[in-house]
Amino acid sequence: GSVGCVYYLGITLLAVLEVLGAVEMLLYMVEELRFPGAVRLSATVCMLTLAGMVFLGIRFVSKMGAVFGVIVVLTIASYYVGLCVAPWGDAPAELTGLSVENLRNNLKPGFDPDVS
């Protein structure tokens, strides 16, 4: 009962935050879509689209899962392609890039008994 209600509320809020993040990135990348209230309108349309997909049934959601799976795979692939084609020139000190030394320094806990 109560655990299910809390779980439902958490999943609902997660969906809202995911949609809001996606809409903000879309509006950041495509300046032509920006106008006053664009985030609210775009997020509402996206949430209604998702609700409509769920309303159509689990078979439709399963079919759309394949489409969204392809989108996820392309997103992950574009991340690694971006890592490979990124310029290696004069980057700020905060951007370490791919570094074995940085991986070693951050992989294990850095406990030092002399530091409190």
MMTF fields as JSON, N, C-alpha, C and O atoms, coordinates in Angstrom:
{
  "mmtfVersion": "1.0.0",
  "mmtfProducer": "UNKNOWN",
  "numBonds": 463,
  "numAtoms": 464,
  "numGroups": 116,
  "numChains": 1,
  "numModels": 1,
  "chainsPerModel": [1],
  "groupsPerChain": [116],
  "chainIdList": ["A"],
  "bondAtomList": [4, 2, 8, 6, 12, 10, 16, 14, 20, 18, 24, 22, 28, 26, 32, 30, 36, 34, 40, 38, 44, 42, 48, 46, 52, 50, 56, 54, 60, 58, 64, 62, 68, 66, 72, 70, 76, 74, 80, 78, 84, 82, 88, 86, 92, 90, 96, 94, 100, 98, 104, 102, 108, 106, 112, 110, 116, 114, 120, 118, 124, 122, 128, 126, 132, 130, 136, 134, 140, 138, 144, 142, 148, 146, 152, 150, 156, 154, 160, 158, 164, 162, 168, 166, 172, 170, 176, 174, 180, 178, 184, 182, 188, 186, 192, 190, 196, 194, 200, 198, 204, 202, 208, 206, 212, 210, 216, 214, 220, 218, 224, 222, 228, 226, 232, 230, 236, 234, 240, 238, 244, 242, 248, 246, 252, 250, 256, 254, 260, 258, 264, 262, 268, 266, 272, 270, 276, 274, 280, 278, 284, 282, 288, 286, 292, 290, 296, 294, 300, 298, 304, 302, 308, 306, 312, 310, 316, 314, 320, 318, 324, 322, 328, 326, 332, 330, 336, 334, 340, 338, 344, 342, 348, 346, 352, 350, 356, 354, 360, 358, 364, 362, 368, 366, 372, 370, 376, 374, 380, 378, 384, 382, 388, 386, 392, 390, 396, 394, 400, 398, 404, 402, 408, 406, 412, 410, 416, 414, 420, 418, 424, 422, 428, 426, 432, 430, 436, 434, 440, 438, 444, 442, 448, 446, 452, 450, 456, 454, 460, 458],
  "bondOrderList": [1, 1, 1, 1, 1, 1, 1, 1, 1, 1, 1, 1, 1, 1, 1, 1, 1, 1, 1, 1, 1, 1, 1, 1, 1, 1, 1, 1, 1, 1, 1, 1, 1, 1, 1, 1, 1, 1, 1, 1, 1, 1, 1, 1, 1, 1, 1, 1, 1, 1, 1, 1, 1, 1, 1, 1, 1, 1, 1, 1, 1, 1, 1, 1, 1, 1, 1, 1, 1, 1, 1, 1, 1, 1, 1, 1, 1, 1, 1, 1, 1, 1, 1, 1, 1, 1, 1, 1, 1, 1, 1, 1, 1, 1, 1, 1, 1, 1, 1, 1, 1, 1, 1, 1, 1, 1, 1, 1, 1, 1, 1, 1, 1, 1, 1],
  "groupList": [{"groupName": "GLY", "atomNameList": ["N", "CA", "C", "O"], "elementList": ["N", "C", "C", "O"], "formalChargeList": [0, 0, 0, 0], "bondAtomList": [1, 0, 2, 1, 3, 2], "bondOrderList": [1, 1, 2], "singleLetterCode": "G", "chemCompType": "PEPTIDE LINKING"}, {"groupName": "SER", "atomNameList": ["N", "CA", "C", "O"], "elementList": ["N", "C", "C", "O"], "formalChargeList": [0, 0, 0, 0], "bondAtomList": [1, 0, 2, 1, 3, 2], "bondOrderList": [1, 1, 2], "singleLetterCode": "S", "chemCompType": "L-PEPTIDE LINKING"}, {"groupName": "VAL", "atomNameList": ["N", "CA", "C", "O"], "elementList": ["N", "C", "C", "O"], "formalChargeList": [0, 0, 0, 0], "bondAtomList": [1, 0, 2, 1, 3, 2], "bondOrderList": [1, 1, 2], "singleLetterCode": "V", "chemCompType": "L-PEPTIDE LINKING"}, {"groupName": "CYS", "atomNameList": ["N", "CA", "C", "O"], "elementList": ["N", "C", "C", "O"], "formalChargeList": [0, 0, 0, 0], "bondAtomList": [1, 0, 2, 1, 3, 2], "bondOrderList": [1, 1, 2], "singleLetterCode": "C", "chemCompType": "L-PEPTIDE LINKING"}, {"groupName": "TYR", "atomNameList": ["N", "CA", "C", "O"], "elementList": ["N", "C", "C", "O"], "formalChargeList": [0, 0, 0, 0], "bondAtomList": [1, 0, 2, 1, 3, 2], "bondOrderList": [1, 1, 2], "singleLetterCode": "Y", "chemCompType": "L-PEPTIDE LINKING"}, {"groupName": "LEU", "atomNameList": ["N", "CA", "C", "O"], "elementList": ["N", "C", "C", "O"], "formalChargeList": [0, 0, 0, 0], "bondAtomList": [1, 0, 2, 1, 3, 2], "bondOrderList": [1, 1, 2], "singleLetterCode": "L", "chemCompType": "L-PEPTIDE LINKING"}, {"groupName": "ILE", "atomNameList": ["N", "CA", "C", "O"], "elementList": ["N", "C", "C", "O"], "formalChargeList": [0, 0, 0, 0], "bondAtomList": [1, 0, 2, 1, 3, 2], "bondOrderList": [1, 1, 2], "singleLetterCode": "I", "chemCompType": "L-PEPTIDE LINKING"}, {"groupName": "THR", "atomNameList": ["N", "CA", "C", "O"], "elementList": ["N", "C", "C", "O"], "formalChargeList": [0, 0, 0, 0], "bondAtomList": [1, 0, 2, 1, 3, 2], "bondOrderList": [1, 1, 2], "singleLetterCode": "T", "chemCompType": "L-PEPTIDE LINKING"}, {"groupName": "ALA", "atomNameList": ["N", "CA", "C", "O"], "elementList": ["N", "C", "C", "O"], "formalChargeList": [0, 0, 0, 0], "bondAtomList": [1, 0, 2, 1, 3, 2], "bondOrderList": [1, 1, 2], "singleLetterCode": "A", "chemCompType": "L-PEPTIDE LINKING"}, {"groupName": "GLU", "atomNameList": ["N", "CA", "C", "O"], "elementList": ["N", "C", "C", "O"], "formalChargeList": [0, 0, 0, 0], "bondAtomList": [1, 0, 2, 1, 3, 2], "bondOrderList": [1, 1, 2], "singleLetterCode": "E", "chemCompType": "L-PEPTIDE LINKING"}, {"groupName": "MET", "atomNameList": ["N", "CA", "C", "O"], "elementList": ["N", "C", "C", "O"], "formalChargeList": [0, 0, 0, 0], "bondAtomList": [1, 0, 2, 1, 3, 2], "bondOrderList": [1, 1, 2], "singleLetterCode": "M", "chemCompType": "L-PEPTIDE LINKING"}, {"groupName": "ARG", "atomNameList": ["N", "CA", "C", "O"], "elementList": ["N", "C", "C", "O"], "formalChargeList": [0, 0, 0, 0], "bondAtomList": [1, 0, 2, 1, 3, 2], "bondOrderList": [1, 1, 2], "singleLetterCode": "R", "chemCompType": "L-PEPTIDE LINKING"}, {"groupName": "PHE", "atomNameList": ["N", "CA", "C", "O"], "elementList": ["N", "C", "C", "O"], "formalChargeList": [0, 0, 0, 0], "bondAtomList": [1, 0, 2, 1, 3, 2], "bondOrderList": [1, 1, 2], "singleLetterCode": "F", "chemCompType": "L-PEPTIDE LINKING"}, {"groupName": "PRO", "atomNameList": ["N", "CA", "C", "O"], "elementList": ["N", "C", "C", "O"], "formalChargeList": [0, 0, 0, 0], "bondAtomList": [1, 0, 2, 1, 3, 2], "bondOrderList": [1, 1, 2], "singleLetterCode": "P", "chemCompType": "L-PEPTIDE LINKING"}, {"groupName": "LYS", "atomNameList": ["N", "CA", "C", "O"], "elementList": ["N", "C", "C", "O"], "formalChargeList": [0, 0, 0, 0], "bondAtomList": [1, 0, 2, 1, 3, 2], "bondOrderList": [1, 1, 2], "singleLetterCode": "K", "chemCompType": "L-PEPTIDE LINKING"}, {"groupName": "TRP", "atomNameList": ["N", "CA", "C", "O"], "elementList": ["N", "C", "C", "O"], "formalChargeList": [0, 0, 0, 0], "bondAtomList": [1, 0, 2, 1, 3, 2], "bondOrderList": [1, 1, 2], "singleLetterCode": "W", "chemCompType": "L-PEPTIDE LINKING"}, {"groupName": "ASP", "atomNameList": ["N", "CA", "C", "O"], "elementList": ["N", "C", "C", "O"], "formalChargeList": [0, 0, 0, 0], "bondAtomList": [1, 0, 2, 1, 3, 2], "bondOrderList": [1, 1, 2], "singleLetterCode": "D", "chemCompType": "L-PEPTIDE LINKING"}, {"groupName": "ASN", "atomNameList": ["N", "CA", "C", "O"], "elementList": ["N", "C", "C", "O"], "formalChargeList": [0, 0, 0, 0], "bondAtomList": [1, 0, 2, 1, 3, 2], "bondOrderList": [1, 1, 2], "singleLetterCode": "N", "chemCompType": "L-PEPTIDE LINKING"}],
  "groupTypeList": [0, 1, 2, 0, 3, 2, 4, 4, 5, 0, 6, 7, 5, 5, 8, 2, 5, 9, 2, 5, 0, 8, 2, 9, 10, 5, 5, 4, 10, 2, 9, 9, 5, 11, 12, 13, 0, 8, 2, 11, 5, 1, 8, 7, 2, 3, 10, 5, 7, 5, 8, 0, 10, 2, 12, 5, 0, 6, 11, 12, 2, 1, 14, 10, 0, 8, 2, 12, 0, 2, 6, 2, 2, 5, 7, 6, 8, 1, 4, 4, 2, 0, 5, 3, 2, 8, 13, 15, 0, 16, 8, 13, 8, 9, 5, 7, 0, 5, 1, 2, 9, 17, 5, 11, 17, 17, 5, 14, 13, 0, 12, 16, 13, 16, 2, 1],
  "groupIdList": [1, 2, 3, 4, 5, 6, 7, 8, 9, 10, 11, 12, 13, 14, 15, 16, 17, 18, 19, 20, 21, 22, 23, 24, 25, 26, 27, 28, 29, 30, 31, 32, 33, 34, 35, 36, 37, 38, 39, 40, 41, 42, 43, 44, 45, 46, 47, 48, 49, 50, 51, 52, 53, 54, 55, 56, 57, 58, 59, 60, 61, 62, 63, 64, 65, 66, 67, 68, 69, 70, 71, 72, 73, 74, 75, 76, 77, 78, 79, 80, 81, 82, 83, 84, 85, 86, 87, 88, 89, 90, 91, 92, 93, 94, 95, 96, 97, 98, 99, 100, 101, 102, 103, 104, 105, 106, 107, 108, 109, 110, 111, 112, 113, 114, 115, 116],
  "secStructList": [7, 2, 2, 2, 2, 2, 2, 2, 2, 2, 2, 2, 2, 2, 2, 2, 2, 2, 2, 2, 2, 2, 2, 2, 2, 2, 2, 2, 2, 7, 4, 4, 4, 7, 7, 6, 6, 2, 2, 2, 2, 2, 2, 2, 2, 2, 2, 2, 2, 2, 2, 2, 2, 2, 2, 2, 7, 2, 2, 2, 2, 2, 2, 2, 2, 2, 2, 2, 2, 2, 2, 2, 2, 2, 2, 2, 2, 2, 2, 2, 2, 2, 2, 2, 2, 1, 7, 7, 1, 1, 7, 7, 6, 6, 7, 7, 7, 1, 7, 2, 2, 2, 2, 2, 2, 2, 2, 1, 7, 7, 7, 7, 6, 6, 7, 7],
  "xCoordList": [0.782, 0.0, 0.836, 1.007, 1.356, 2.055, 3.394, 3.812, 4.062, 5.333, 5.085, 5.862, 4.02, 3.673, 3.364, 3.738, 2.679, 2.363, 3.636, 3.781, 4.55, 5.809, 6.627, 7.24, 6.634, 7.354, 6.755, 7.49, 5.433, 4.757, 5.095, 5.378, 5.065, 5.38, 6.827, 7.106, 7.737, 9.145, 9.363, 10.099, 8.737, 8.88, 8.264, 8.8, 7.133, 6.493, 7.387, 7.55, 7.964, 8.857, 10.119, 10.642, 10.609, 11.758, 11.43, 12.237, 10.254, 9.854, 9.774, 10.199, 9.232, 9.122, 10.507, 10.734, 11.427, 12.776, 13.516, 14.249, 13.329, 13.969, 13.442, 14.216, 12.131, 11.539, 12.018, 12.354, 12.053, 12.505, 13.954, 14.283, 14.816, 16.208, 16.33, 17.128, 15.543, 15.588, 15.108, 15.7, 14.042, 13.507, 14.492, 14.693, 15.103, 16.07, 17.258, 17.736, 17.744, 18.848, 18.422, 19.185, 17.207, 16.708, 16.62, 17.023, 16.099, 15.99, 17.357, 17.544, 18.302, 19.663, 20.335, 21.056, 20.089, 20.745, 20.06, 20.737, 18.748, 17.998, 17.412, 16.343, 18.116, 17.708, 16.389, 15.696, 16.031, 14.792, 13.554, 12.483, 13.685, 12.541, 12.329, 11.354, 13.227, 13.119, 12.112, 12.133, 11.248, 10.318, 9.849, 10.045, 9.239, 8.773, 7.782, 6.781, 8.066, 7.203, 7.506, 6.74, 8.612, 8.939, 9.186, 8.798, 9.83, 10.124, 8.825, 8.65, 7.922, 6.653, 5.84, 5.319, 5.739, 4.944, 5.567, 4.865, 6.869, 7.547, 7.494, 7.27, 7.698, 7.639, 6.228, 6.054, 5.225, 3.84, 3.523, 2.898, 3.951, 3.718, 4.431, 3.871, 5.649, 6.416, 5.761, 5.659, 5.317, 4.652, 3.335, 3.005, 2.576, 1.323, 1.59, 0.821, 2.676, 3.052, 3.395, 2.961, 4.172, 4.51, 3.269, 3.12, 2.379, 1.138, 0.284, -0.34, 0.258, -0.487, 0.088, -0.655, 1.414, 2.044, 1.66, 1.373, 1.654, 1.273, -0.207, -0.59, -1.031, -2.46, -2.734, -3.681, -1.915, -2.112, -1.831, -2.314, -1.075, -0.877, 0.569, 1.447, 0.787, 2.136, 2.76, 3.98, 1.95, 2.526, 3.128, 4.206, 2.436, 2.965, 4.228, 5.196, 4.213, 5.393, 6.57, 7.703, 6.312, 7.379, 7.945, 9.157, 7.073, 7.555, 8.382, 9.415, 7.939, 8.685, 9.986, 10.929, 10.041, 11.269, 12.436, 13.569, 12.167, 13.23, 13.741, 14.945, 12.833, 13.232, 14.082, 15.133, 13.612, 14.364, 15.681, 16.655, 15.725, 16.977, 18.014, 19.192, 17.577, 18.489, 18.996, 20.172, 18.113, 18.525, 19.577, 20.551, 19.391, 20.359, 21.702, 22.748, 21.687, 22.938, 23.653, 24.872, 22.919, 23.533, 24.093, 25.133, 23.406, 23.903, 25.214, 26.157, 25.279, 26.509, 27.635, 28.774, 27.32, 28.342, 28.851, 30.049, 27.952, 28.396, 29.277, 30.158, 29.047, 29.912, 31.344, 32.287, 31.507, 32.853, 33.485, 34.698, 32.695, 33.233, 33.722, 34.773, 32.953, 33.368, 34.662, 35.481, 34.855, 36.119, 37.292, 38.381, 37.063, 38.153, 38.502, 39.663, 37.523, 37.795, 37.979, 38.17, 37.924, 38.101, 39.521, 40.461, 39.686, 41.04, 41.877, 41.376, 43.143, 44.046, 44.949, 45.96, 44.616, 45.466, 45.485, 45.444, 45.546, 45.653, 44.311, 43.506, 44.085, 42.849, 43.092, 44.224, 42.063, 42.233, 42.684, 42.459, 43.31, 43.839, 42.736, 42.987, 41.508, 40.407, 39.968, 39.391, 40.23, 39.84, 41.007, 41.966, 40.924, 42.032, 41.941, 42.956, 40.741, 40.593, 40.82, 40.685, 41.164, 41.443, 42.889, 43.814, 43.076, 44.41, 44.493, 43.684, 45.468, 45.661, 46.073, 45.651, 46.884, 47.311, 46.11, 45.998, 45.234, 44.037, 43.145, 42.567, 43.03, 42.242, 42.83, 42.096, 44.151, 44.796, 44.604, 44.372, 44.701, 44.557, 43.151, 42.977, 42.155, 40.771, 40.078, 38.926, 40.743, 40.099, 39.933, 38.879, 40.947, 40.914, 40.648, 40.864, 40.175, 39.956, 41.273, 42.325, 41.201, 42.404, 42.536, 42.82, 42.336, 42.413, 43.856, 44.751, 44.062, 45.374, 45.194, 44.487, 45.819, 45.598, 46.094, 45.652, 47.003, 47.529, 46.634, 46.841, 45.646, 44.755, 43.404, 42.839, 42.887, 41.58, 40.524, 39.359],
  "yCoordList": [-1.18, 0.0, 1.261, 1.902, 1.617, 2.902, 2.877, 3.893, 1.735, 1.638, 1.796, 2.453, 1.204, 1.338, 2.773, 3.228, 3.492, 4.906, 5.745, 6.6, 5.503, 6.25, 5.908, 6.787, 4.631, 4.212, 4.882, 5.382, 4.892, 5.531, 7.016, 7.546, 7.68, 9.104, 9.351, 10.294, 8.506, 8.646, 8.448, 9.212, 7.436, 7.175, 8.315, 8.708, 8.838, 9.956, 11.189, 11.847, 11.503, 12.657, 12.446, 13.395, 11.212, 10.909, 11.184, 11.773, 10.761, 11.002, 12.494, 12.95, 13.25, 14.697, 15.331, 16.174, 14.935, 15.504, 15.109, 15.918, 13.874, 13.437, 14.236, 14.667, 14.436, 15.21, 16.654, 17.235, 17.23, 18.613, 18.769, 19.733, 17.83, 17.874, 17.726, 18.42, 16.824, 16.636, 17.883, 18.286, 18.489, 19.695, 20.851, 21.591, 21.015, 22.101, 21.927, 22.907, 20.695, 20.462, 20.702, 21.258, 20.286, 20.516, 22.009, 22.457, 22.771, 24.213, 24.89, 25.92, 24.328, 24.87, 24.663, 25.535, 23.5, 23.177, 23.83, 24.197, 23.981, 24.53, 25.875, 25.936, 26.938, 28.271, 28.718, 29.559, 28.177, 28.584, 28.179, 28.756, 27.206, 26.74, 27.549, 27.327, 28.482, 29.252, 30.39, 31.143, 30.494, 31.612, 31.626, 30.64, 32.705, 32.732, 31.593, 31.459, 30.792, 29.661, 28.404, 27.442, 28.392, 27.237, 25.983, 24.888, 26.132, 24.959, 24.334, 23.117, 25.157, 24.623, 23.945, 22.845, 24.61, 24.052, 22.768, 21.776, 22.779, 21.599, 20.431, 19.292, 20.701, 19.633, 19.071, 17.863, 19.928, 19.451, 18.567, 17.517, 18.984, 18.179, 16.836, 15.801, 16.851, 15.61, 14.679, 13.476, 15.223, 14.395, 13.833, 12.678, 14.635, 14.136, 13.05, 12.096, 13.193, 12.157, 10.858, 9.783, 10.955, 9.756, 9.13, 7.909, 9.959, 9.439, 8.767, 7.738, 9.347, 8.731, 7.389, 6.462, 7.279, 5.999, 4.942, 3.801, 5.309, 4.356, 4.003, 2.852, 4.975, 4.74, 3.764, 2.98, 3.803, 2.912, 1.457, 0.56, 1.208, -0.166, -0.597, 0.064, -1.732, -2.247, -2.708, -2.648, -3.167, -3.595, -2.409, -2.518, -1.288, -0.09, 0.392, 0.784, 0.36, 0.777, -0.146, 0.318, -1.443, -2.391, -2.11, -2.181, -1.792, -1.469, -0.186, -0.106, 0.799, 2.051, 1.863, 2.635, 0.849, 0.56, 0.279, 0.665, -0.389, -0.657, 0.646, 0.814, 1.558, 2.857, 3.625, 4.166, 3.666, 4.385, 3.681, 4.336, 2.358, 1.629, 2.032, 2.183, 2.205, 2.662, 4.064, 4.364, 4.92, 6.278, 6.24, 6.991, 5.373, 5.263, 4.762, 5.289, 3.755, 3.226, 4.302, 4.438, 5.062, 6.143, 7.234, 7.821, 7.507, 8.508, 8.061, 8.846, 6.808, 6.285, 6.257, 6.604, 5.848, 5.823, 7.23, 7.424, 8.209, 9.578, 10.122, 10.944, 9.672, 10.075, 9.606, 10.385, 8.337, 7.813, 8.373, 8.578, 8.62, 9.264, 10.666, 11.1, 11.371, 12.701, 12.672, 13.584, 11.625, 11.494, 11.302, 11.826, 10.548, 10.251, 11.43, 11.593, 12.249, 13.34, 14.68, 15.695, 14.705, 15.962, 16.478, 15.686, 17.786, 18.338, 18.093, 18.168, 17.804, 17.517, 18.703, 18.547, 19.872, 21.05, 21.604, 20.864, 22.915, 23.618, 23.629, 24.543, 22.625, 22.543, 23.143, 23.128, 23.664, 24.164, 23.044, 21.867, 23.41, 22.415, 21.562, 20.431, 22.093, 21.333, 20.167, 19.204, 20.237, 19.176, 18.217, 18.518, 17.077, 16.126, 15.202, 14.656, 15.013, 14.109, 12.669, 12.328, 11.83, 10.431, 10.317, 10.57, 9.937, 9.871, 8.686, 8.565, 7.817, 6.674, 7.159, 6.589, 8.196, 8.742, 9.271, 9.033, 9.972, 10.491, 9.346, 9.427, 8.286, 7.125, 6.472, 6.133, 6.292, 5.689, 6.544, 6.015, 7.863, 8.757, 8.761, 9.025, 8.48, 8.572, 7.23, 7.188, 6.133, 4.829, 4.288, 3.748, 4.424, 3.868, 4.983, 6.158, 4.61, 5.641, 6.315, 5.677, 7.59, 8.353, 8.609, 9.736, 7.584, 7.763, 7.987, 7.225, 9.036, 9.344, 9.566, 10.492, 8.735, 8.865, 10.191, 10.591, 10.883, 12.145, 13.34, 14.434, 13.132, 14.226, 14.01, 12.917, 15.075, 14.922, 15.708, 15.699],
  "zCoordList": [0.0, 0.0, 0.0, -1.037, 1.162, 1.277, 0.541, -0.015, 0.534, -0.193, -1.69, -2.383, -2.183, -3.594, -3.972, -5.053, -3.082, -3.351, -3.407, -4.281, -2.483, -2.482, -3.726, -4.332, -4.103, -5.309, -6.547, -7.398, -6.65, -7.78, -7.848, -8.923, -6.707, -6.667, -7.097, -7.838, -6.635, -7.018, -8.507, -9.131, -9.083, -10.521, -11.338, -12.373, -10.859, -11.556, -11.545, -12.573, -10.398, -10.315, -11.149, -11.734, -11.205, -12.055, -13.52, -14.239, -13.957, -15.347, -15.635, -16.696, -14.695, -14.887, -14.997, -15.864, -14.132, -14.177, -15.452, -16.021, -15.898, -17.145, -18.328, -19.183, -18.38, -19.473, -19.419, -20.45, -18.238, -18.105, -18.567, -19.26, -18.19, -18.64, -20.144, -20.775, -20.727, -22.178, -22.911, -23.912, -22.415, -23.059, -22.94, -23.904, -21.784, -21.622, -22.563, -23.135, -22.731, -23.662, -25.097, -25.887, -25.444, -26.795, -27.088, -28.161, -26.148, -26.347, -26.33, -26.976, -25.605, -25.594, -26.952, -27.437, -27.556, -28.821, -30.02, -30.98, -29.988, -31.123, -30.703, -30.095, -31.03, -30.589, -31.212, -30.639, -32.366, -33.028, -32.232, -32.422, -31.354, -30.568, -29.296, -28.577, -29.012, -27.772, -27.914, -28.887, -26.938, -26.81, -25.364, -24.653, -24.909, -23.514, -23.255, -23.959, -22.258, -21.923, -22.718, -22.661, -23.461, -24.307, -23.484, -23.89, -22.329, -21.499, -21.01, -21.084, -20.516, -20.003, -21.104, -20.918, -22.241, -23.33, -23.87, -24.07, -24.104, -24.648, -23.672, -24.082, -22.39, -21.393, -21.282, -21.121, -21.366, -21.311, -22.506, -22.355, -23.693, -24.892, -24.776, -25.137, -24.28, -24.125, -23.107, -23.346, -21.977, -20.963, -21.487, -21.213, -22.237, -22.813, -23.852, -23.966, -24.607, -25.567, -24.85, -25.266, -23.775, -23.003, -22.382, -22.39, -21.844, -21.262, -22.334, -22.08, -23.527, -24.626, -25.028, -25.35, -25.012, -25.33, -24.308, -24.672, -23.042, -21.997, -22.131, -21.918, -22.479, -22.638, -23.779, -23.706, -24.836, -25.975, -25.63, -26.321, -24.593, -24.158, -24.158, -24.713, -23.513, -23.312, -24.626, -24.776, -25.58, -26.859, -27.602, -28.187, -27.577, -28.233, -27.534, -28.186, -26.206, -25.441, -25.755, -25.875, -25.889, -26.225, -27.612, -27.816, -28.562, -29.91, -29.898, -30.562, -29.158, -29.074, -28.293, -28.466, -27.442, -26.701, -27.629, -27.341, -28.741, -29.711, -30.324, -30.52, -30.621, -31.182, -30.178, -30.522, -28.925, -27.903, -27.585, -27.212, -27.727, -27.54, -28.573, -28.25, -29.816, -30.872, -30.552, -30.758, -30.05, -29.682, -28.581, -28.63, -27.59, -26.493, -27.016, -26.634, -27.882, -28.439, -29.257, -29.158, -30.059, -30.833, -29.927, -30.227, -28.821, -27.878, -27.25, -27.15, -26.829, -26.225, -27.255, -26.942, -28.475, -29.527, -29.829, -30.033, -29.859, -30.144, -29.029, -29.28, -27.804, -26.687, -26.938, -26.796, -27.312, -27.526, -28.798, -28.841, -29.818, -31.018, -30.667, -31.138, -29.836, -29.396, -28.608, -28.722, -27.806, -27.077, -28.03, -27.8, -29.096, -30.024, -30.926, -31.3, -31.28, -32.216, -31.523, -32.193, -30.208, -29.476, -29.665, -29.739, -29.742, -29.903, -28.648, -27.526, -28.857, -27.736, -27.444, -26.759, -27.942, -27.801, -26.394, -25.412, -26.316, -25.042, -24.325, -24.501, -23.533, -22.754, -21.373, -20.891, -20.736, -19.366, -18.43, -18.71, -17.339, -16.398, -15.791, -15.377, -15.733, -15.138, -16.012, -15.508, -17.306, -18.223, -18.397, -19.108, -17.753, -17.808, -19.004, -19.437, -19.551, -20.684, -20.257, -19.082, -21.22, -20.927, -20.472, -21.244, -19.225, -18.665, -17.711, -16.791, -17.932, -17.042, -15.658, -14.651, -15.6, -14.309, -13.522, -12.32, -14.187, -13.531, -13.052, -11.969, -13.846, -13.448, -12.207, -11.278, -12.181, -11.007, -9.756, -8.669, -9.91, -8.759, -8.187, -6.997, -8.993, -8.546, -8.389, -7.958, -8.723, -8.703, -7.292, -6.955, -6.476, -5.12, -4.12, -4.417, -2.927, -1.911, -1.544, -1.523, -1.26, -0.939, 0.547, 0.953, 1.37, 2.817, 3.234, 2.871, 3.996, 4.547, 6.041, 6.437, 6.888, 8.333, 8.905, 9.981, 8.212, 8.728, 8.404, 8.929, 7.547, 7.153, 7.809, 7.753, 8.438, 9.08, 8.346, 8.744]
}
